[in-house]
Amino acid sequence: MQKINGNFYHKDILSLDQFSQKDLSILFAHAKKMKTFASNLRPLKLLNGYVVTLLFYEPSSRTFGSFSGAVKRTGGQTIEIQNPAQVSSVAKGETLEDTIKTFESYSECIVMRHPIAGSAKKAADAASIPVINAGDGTGEHPTQALLDMYTIHQHFKRLNNITVVFGGDMLNGRTVHSLLRALSLYKNNTAFLLSPKNLRLSKEDFSSIEKKGVKLIEIHNEKDIPKKADVWYWTRVQKERFANLEEYEKVKHSFIVNPQFLAKYGNKNMILMHPLPRVGEIDPSVDADKRSVYLEKQMRNGMYVRMALVALILGKIK
Ligand code: NCD
């Protein structure tokens, strides 16, 4: 996996492990500009003539929608394949490698979501054009972590000395896996991992992420949430990763954020984030709370960050 090392041109985006602080600074400076263009409906011509394939083997609203919007707002066009297992030659048994070869003939970049961890790397190895991992099973979801870090930075004006309480599914949540790696790029960050016992980070993830420098503290009871946290990052229990749905039912609503929960365990300066979709773990009565950033800020930032990322990868900005 190639490091970005200040130069995004033609790089695959597979994991947060490719990034450094400097790379995030470059990306965020551009995302800020993209936000101004998009908010003022100023069309950009950066990607004129370019086509980006969105190949999504798993359902998606925000990642798909924001990549599609991002490419179009920067002047490019998209080939959009949602559910290739039904609508493309994948249904006839075509391999991932052949599918990738196909879309690399028609476009300059492939954004792929796939149910199997490691498949983004496999696609990138098969492709001669850049591949962006839009979520590979229980693996990673790097562009989500980038927009999450952008959102944290926008609010706190720093990315070090941050305490994040992750709530939900640490084992299967790819957004958690990427955001923990992102936090490890900065000094003095701490993550409290609040989950049912059977949804802890895997041993391998725990030790490899901890080695990168972020302090990890596993907790299984909301009473152990630190009062002074900066960010709560809530997540959905990932139903589709359970072999046994009864097991899912037992843990799906272990930690529900509602106004009482927030009043008891939160503080007034924190923000509440969620990659979405939520399926009950944040009560809608919390949406109007000014600490909730998941519905507007976080989602919109996704598009600005992806506008910047695609333009950087295609060499249209530096
Ligand atoms: C997440 C995903 O697909 O990993 N959604 C997203 O991209 N914003 C989170 C989830 O599905 O729980």
Coordinates of C-alpha atoms and ligand atoms in Angstrom, one line a residue:
M1 CA 0.0 0.0 0.0
Q2 CA 1.5 3.3 -1.1
K3 CA 1.9 6.1 1.3
I4 CA 0.4 9.4 0.1
N5 CA 3.4 11.4 1.4
G6 CA 2.1 14.7 0.3
N7 CA 1.2 13.6 -3.3
F8 CA -2.2 12.1 -4.0
Y9 CA -1.7 11.9 -7.7
H10 CA -2.9 8.5 -9.0
K11 CA -2.7 6.9 -5.6
D12 CA -5.3 4.3 -4.5
I13 CA -7.1 5.1 -1.3
L14 CA -7.4 1.9 0.7
S15 CA -6.6 2.5 4.3
L16 CA -5.9 5.3 6.7
D17 CA -2.5 3.8 7.2
Q18 CA -1.4 5.5 4.0
F19 CA -1.9 9.0 5.5
S20 CA 0.1 11.4 7.5
Q21 CA -0.8 14.7 9.3
K22 CA 0.5 16.6 6.3
D23 CA -1.7 14.7 3.9
L24 CA -4.8 15.5 6.0
S25 CA -3.8 19.2 6.0
I26 CA -3.5 19.3 2.3
L27 CA -6.9 17.6 1.8
F28 CA -8.7 19.7 4.4
A29 CA -7.4 23.0 2.9
H30 CA -8.9 22.0 -0.4
A31 CA -12.1 20.7 1.1
K32 CA -12.6 24.0 2.7
K33 CA -12.4 25.7 -0.7
M34 CA -14.7 23.1 -2.2
K35 CA -17.3 23.9 0.5
T36 CA -17.3 27.6 -0.6
F37 CA -17.8 26.6 -4.3
A38 CA -20.5 24.1 -3.5
S39 CA -22.3 26.3 -1.0
N40 CA -22.4 29.2 -3.6
L41 CA -23.5 26.8 -6.4
R42 CA -20.3 27.8 -8.3
P43 CA -19.8 25.0 -10.8
L44 CA -16.2 23.8 -11.2
K45 CA -14.6 22.5 -14.4
L46 CA -11.7 20.7 -12.7
L47 CA -12.9 17.2 -13.8
N48 CA -14.2 18.2 -17.2
G49 CA -13.9 15.2 -19.5
Y50 CA -13.3 12.8 -16.6
V51 CA -15.5 9.9 -15.7
V52 CA -15.5 8.2 -12.3
T53 CA -17.1 4.7 -11.8
L54 CA -19.0 4.2 -8.7
L55 CA -19.2 0.4 -8.2
F56 CA -21.1 -0.5 -5.1
Y57 CA -21.6 -4.1 -4.2
E58 CA -23.3 -3.1 -0.9
P59 CA -26.1 -0.7 -0.1
S60 CA -25.2 3.0 0.4
S61 CA -26.9 6.4 0.6
R62 CA -24.3 8.9 1.8
T63 CA -21.1 7.5 0.4
F64 CA -22.6 6.8 -3.0
G65 CA -24.6 10.1 -3.1
S66 CA -21.8 12.2 -1.9
F67 CA -19.2 10.7 -4.3
S68 CA -21.7 11.2 -7.1
G69 CA -22.4 14.8 -6.1
A70 CA -18.7 15.4 -5.6
V71 CA -17.7 14.3 -9.1
K72 CA -20.6 16.2 -10.8
R73 CA -20.0 19.4 -8.8
T74 CA -16.3 19.4 -9.9
G75 CA -17.3 19.0 -13.6
G76 CA -16.9 15.3 -14.0
Q77 CA -19.3 12.5 -14.9
T78 CA -20.1 9.1 -13.3
I79 CA -20.8 5.6 -14.3
E80 CA -23.0 4.4 -11.5
I81 CA -23.4 0.7 -10.7
Q82 CA -25.3 -0.1 -7.6
N83 CA -25.7 -3.7 -6.9
P84 CA -23.5 -5.1 -9.6
A85 CA -24.3 -8.7 -8.5
Q86 CA -27.7 -8.2 -10.0
V87 CA -27.4 -5.7 -12.8
S88 CA -23.9 -6.3 -14.2
S89 CA -22.0 -9.3 -15.6
V90 CA -21.2 -10.2 -12.0
A91 CA -24.6 -11.9 -12.1
K92 CA -23.1 -14.2 -14.8
G93 CA -20.2 -15.1 -12.6
E94 CA -17.6 -12.5 -13.7
T95 CA -14.6 -12.1 -11.4
L96 CA -13.8 -8.9 -9.5
E97 CA -10.6 -8.5 -11.5
D98 CA -12.5 -8.7 -14.8
T99 CA -15.1 -6.3 -13.6
I100 CA -12.4 -3.9 -12.6
K101 CA -10.7 -4.2 -15.9
T102 CA -14.0 -3.4 -17.6
F103 CA -14.6 -0.2 -15.8
E104 CA -11.0 1.0 -16.0
S105 CA -11.5 0.9 -19.8
Y106 CA -14.3 3.5 -19.4
S107 CA -13.2 5.8 -16.6
E108 CA -10.3 7.4 -14.8
C109 CA -11.0 6.3 -11.3
I110 CA -13.1 3.6 -9.6
V111 CA -14.8 4.1 -6.2
M112 CA -15.7 0.7 -4.9
R113 CA -17.7 -0.7 -1.9
H114 CA -17.6 -4.4 -1.4
P115 CA -18.7 -6.9 1.3
I116 CA -15.4 -8.6 1.7
A117 CA -12.5 -7.1 3.7
G118 CA -9.4 -6.9 1.5
S119 CA -11.3 -6.6 -1.7
A120 CA -10.4 -3.0 -2.2
K121 CA -6.7 -4.0 -2.2
K122 CA -7.5 -6.8 -4.6
A123 CA -9.3 -4.4 -7.0
A124 CA -6.5 -1.9 -6.7
D125 CA -4.0 -4.6 -7.7
A126 CA -6.0 -5.5 -10.7
A127 CA -6.5 -1.9 -11.8
S128 CA -4.1 0.5 -13.6
I129 CA -6.3 3.5 -12.5
P130 CA -6.8 4.7 -8.9
V131 CA -9.2 2.7 -6.8
I132 CA -10.9 4.4 -3.8
N133 CA -12.1 2.1 -1.0
A134 CA -15.7 3.1 -0.2
G135 CA -15.9 0.4 2.5
D136 CA -14.6 -3.2 2.3
G137 CA -16.7 -5.4 4.5
T138 CA -15.5 -5.2 8.1
G139 CA -12.2 -3.8 6.9
E140 CA -11.9 0.0 6.5
H141 CA -13.8 3.0 5.2
P142 CA -11.1 5.6 4.7
T143 CA -13.0 8.4 3.1
Q144 CA -15.5 8.3 6.0
A145 CA -12.6 8.7 8.5
L146 CA -11.3 11.6 6.4
L147 CA -14.7 13.4 6.6
D148 CA -15.0 12.6 10.3
M149 CA -11.5 14.1 11.0
Y150 CA -12.4 17.1 8.9
T151 CA -15.6 17.5 11.0
I152 CA -13.7 17.2 14.3
H153 CA -11.1 19.7 13.1
Q154 CA -13.8 22.1 12.0
H155 CA -15.2 22.1 15.5
F156 CA -12.2 21.9 17.8
K157 CA -9.5 23.4 15.5
R158 CA -7.2 20.7 16.5
L159 CA -6.8 16.9 16.0
N160 CA -4.6 16.1 19.0
N161 CA -5.5 15.9 22.7
I162 CA -8.9 14.6 21.7
T163 CA -10.9 12.1 23.6
V164 CA -13.5 10.1 21.6
V165 CA -16.0 7.7 23.0
F166 CA -16.9 5.2 20.3
G167 CA -20.3 3.5 21.0
G168 CA -21.7 0.4 19.3
D169 CA -20.0 -2.2 17.1
M170 CA -16.2 -2.1 17.4
L171 CA -15.7 -5.5 15.9
N172 CA -17.5 -5.0 12.6
G173 CA -17.7 -1.3 12.2
R174 CA -15.3 -0.3 9.4
T175 CA -15.8 3.4 10.1
V176 CA -14.5 2.8 13.6
H177 CA -11.5 0.9 12.2
S178 CA -10.5 3.8 9.9
L179 CA -11.2 6.6 12.4
L180 CA -9.1 5.0 15.1
R181 CA -6.2 4.8 12.6
A182 CA -6.8 8.5 11.7
L183 CA -6.7 9.5 15.4
S184 CA -3.4 7.6 15.8
L185 CA -1.7 10.0 13.4
Y186 CA -1.9 12.8 16.1
K187 CA -0.5 13.0 19.6
N188 CA -2.3 12.4 22.9
N189 CA -5.6 11.0 21.5
T190 CA -7.7 8.6 23.6
A191 CA -10.5 6.4 22.5
F192 CA -12.9 4.8 24.9
L193 CA -14.5 1.8 23.1
L194 CA -18.0 1.2 24.5
S195 CA -19.5 -2.0 23.1
P196 CA -21.2 -5.2 24.2
K197 CA -18.4 -7.7 25.1
N198 CA -18.9 -9.8 21.9
L199 CA -18.5 -6.7 19.7
R200 CA -15.0 -5.6 20.9
L201 CA -12.3 -4.8 18.5
S202 CA -10.6 -8.0 17.3
K203 CA -7.4 -8.7 19.1
E204 CA -5.4 -8.0 16.0
D205 CA -7.0 -4.6 15.4
F206 CA -6.7 -3.7 19.0
S207 CA -3.0 -4.4 19.2
S208 CA -2.1 -3.0 15.8
I209 CA -4.0 0.2 16.4
E210 CA -2.7 0.6 19.9
K211 CA 0.8 0.3 18.6
K212 CA 0.3 3.2 16.4
G213 CA 0.0 5.4 19.4
V214 CA -3.7 6.1 20.2
K215 CA -4.7 5.1 23.8
L216 CA -7.5 2.5 23.7
I217 CA -9.8 1.9 26.7
E218 CA -12.5 -0.8 26.4
I219 CA -15.6 -0.2 28.4
H220 CA -18.9 -2.1 28.5
N221 CA -21.1 0.1 30.7
E222 CA -22.2 3.6 30.0
K223 CA -21.3 4.5 33.5
D224 CA -17.7 4.3 32.5
I225 CA -18.0 7.0 29.9
P226 CA -15.5 9.8 30.8
K227 CA -17.3 13.0 31.6
K228 CA -14.8 15.1 29.7
A229 CA -15.0 13.5 26.3
D230 CA -14.8 15.8 23.2
V231 CA -16.5 13.5 20.8
W232 CA -19.1 10.7 21.0
Y233 CA -18.9 8.6 17.8
W234 CA -22.0 6.4 17.8
T235 CA -22.4 3.5 15.4
R236 CA -24.9 1.0 14.3
V237 CA -24.6 -2.7 15.3
Q238 CA -23.7 -4.2 11.9
K239 CA -26.6 -6.6 11.4
E240 CA -25.4 -7.9 8.0
R241 CA -22.2 -9.3 9.6
F242 CA -24.0 -11.6 12.1
A243 CA -24.3 -15.2 11.2
N244 CA -27.1 -15.6 13.9
L245 CA -29.8 -12.9 13.9
E246 CA -30.8 -13.8 17.4
E247 CA -27.4 -12.7 18.6
Y248 CA -27.9 -9.4 16.7
E249 CA -31.3 -8.9 18.4
K250 CA -29.7 -9.3 21.8
V251 CA -27.1 -6.5 21.3
K252 CA -28.6 -4.2 18.7
H253 CA -29.8 -1.6 21.2
S254 CA -27.2 -1.9 23.9
F255 CA -26.5 1.9 24.1
I256 CA -29.2 4.3 23.0
V257 CA -28.4 8.0 23.1
N258 CA -31.5 10.0 24.1
P259 CA -31.7 13.3 25.9
Q260 CA -31.5 11.6 29.3
F261 CA -28.5 9.6 28.4
L262 CA -26.8 12.7 27.0
A263 CA -27.6 14.7 30.1
K264 CA -26.3 12.0 32.4
Y265 CA -23.1 11.0 30.7
G266 CA -22.2 13.9 28.3
N267 CA -20.9 17.4 28.7
K268 CA -21.8 20.7 27.2
N269 CA -18.7 21.1 24.9
M270 CA -18.8 17.7 23.2
I271 CA -20.1 16.9 19.8
L272 CA -22.1 13.8 18.9
M273 CA -21.2 12.1 15.6
H274 CA -22.6 9.1 13.7
P275 CA -21.6 7.9 10.2
L276 CA -25.2 6.9 9.6
P277 CA -27.5 5.1 8.9
R278 CA -28.8 4.9 12.5
V279 CA -31.3 2.2 13.4
G280 CA -32.4 3.3 16.8
E281 CA -29.1 3.9 18.6
I282 CA -29.6 7.7 18.5
D283 CA -33.1 8.9 19.3
P284 CA -34.4 11.5 16.9
S285 CA -35.2 13.7 19.9
V286 CA -31.5 14.4 20.1
D287 CA -31.2 15.8 16.6
A288 CA -32.1 19.3 17.5
D289 CA -29.4 19.4 20.2
K290 CA -26.7 21.8 19.1
R291 CA -24.1 19.1 19.9
S292 CA -25.5 16.8 17.2
V293 CA -23.5 17.1 14.0
Y294 CA -24.4 13.9 12.2
L295 CA -27.3 15.1 10.1
E296 CA -25.9 18.2 8.6
K297 CA -22.3 19.1 9.1
Q298 CA -20.9 15.6 9.0
M299 CA -22.9 14.5 5.9
R300 CA -22.2 17.7 4.0
N301 CA -18.5 17.6 4.8
G302 CA -18.5 14.2 3.2
M303 CA -19.1 15.7 -0.2
Y304 CA -16.6 18.5 0.2
V305 CA -13.8 16.1 1.3
R306 CA -14.6 13.8 -1.6
M307 CA -14.6 16.7 -4.1
A308 CA -11.1 17.5 -2.9
L309 CA -9.9 13.9 -2.8
V310 CA -11.0 13.0 -6.3
A311 CA -9.5 16.2 -7.8
L312 CA -6.2 15.6 -5.9
I313 CA -6.0 12.0 -7.1
L314 CA -6.7 12.9 -10.7
G315 CA -4.1 15.6 -10.5
K316 CA -6.4 18.5 -11.0
I317 CA -5.3 20.3 -7.9
K318 CA -2.2 20.0 -5.8
Ligands
NCD1 C1 -21.3 3.3 7.2 C2 -20.8 2.1 6.3 O1 -21.3 1.8 5.3 O2 -19.8 1.6 6.8 N1 -22.1 4.2 6.5 C3 -21.5 5.2 5.7 O3 -20.8 5.0 4.8 N2 -21.7 6.4 6.1 C4 -21.8 2.9 8.5 C5 -22.8 1.8 8.6 O4 -23.3 1.2 7.6 O5 -23.1 1.5 9.7

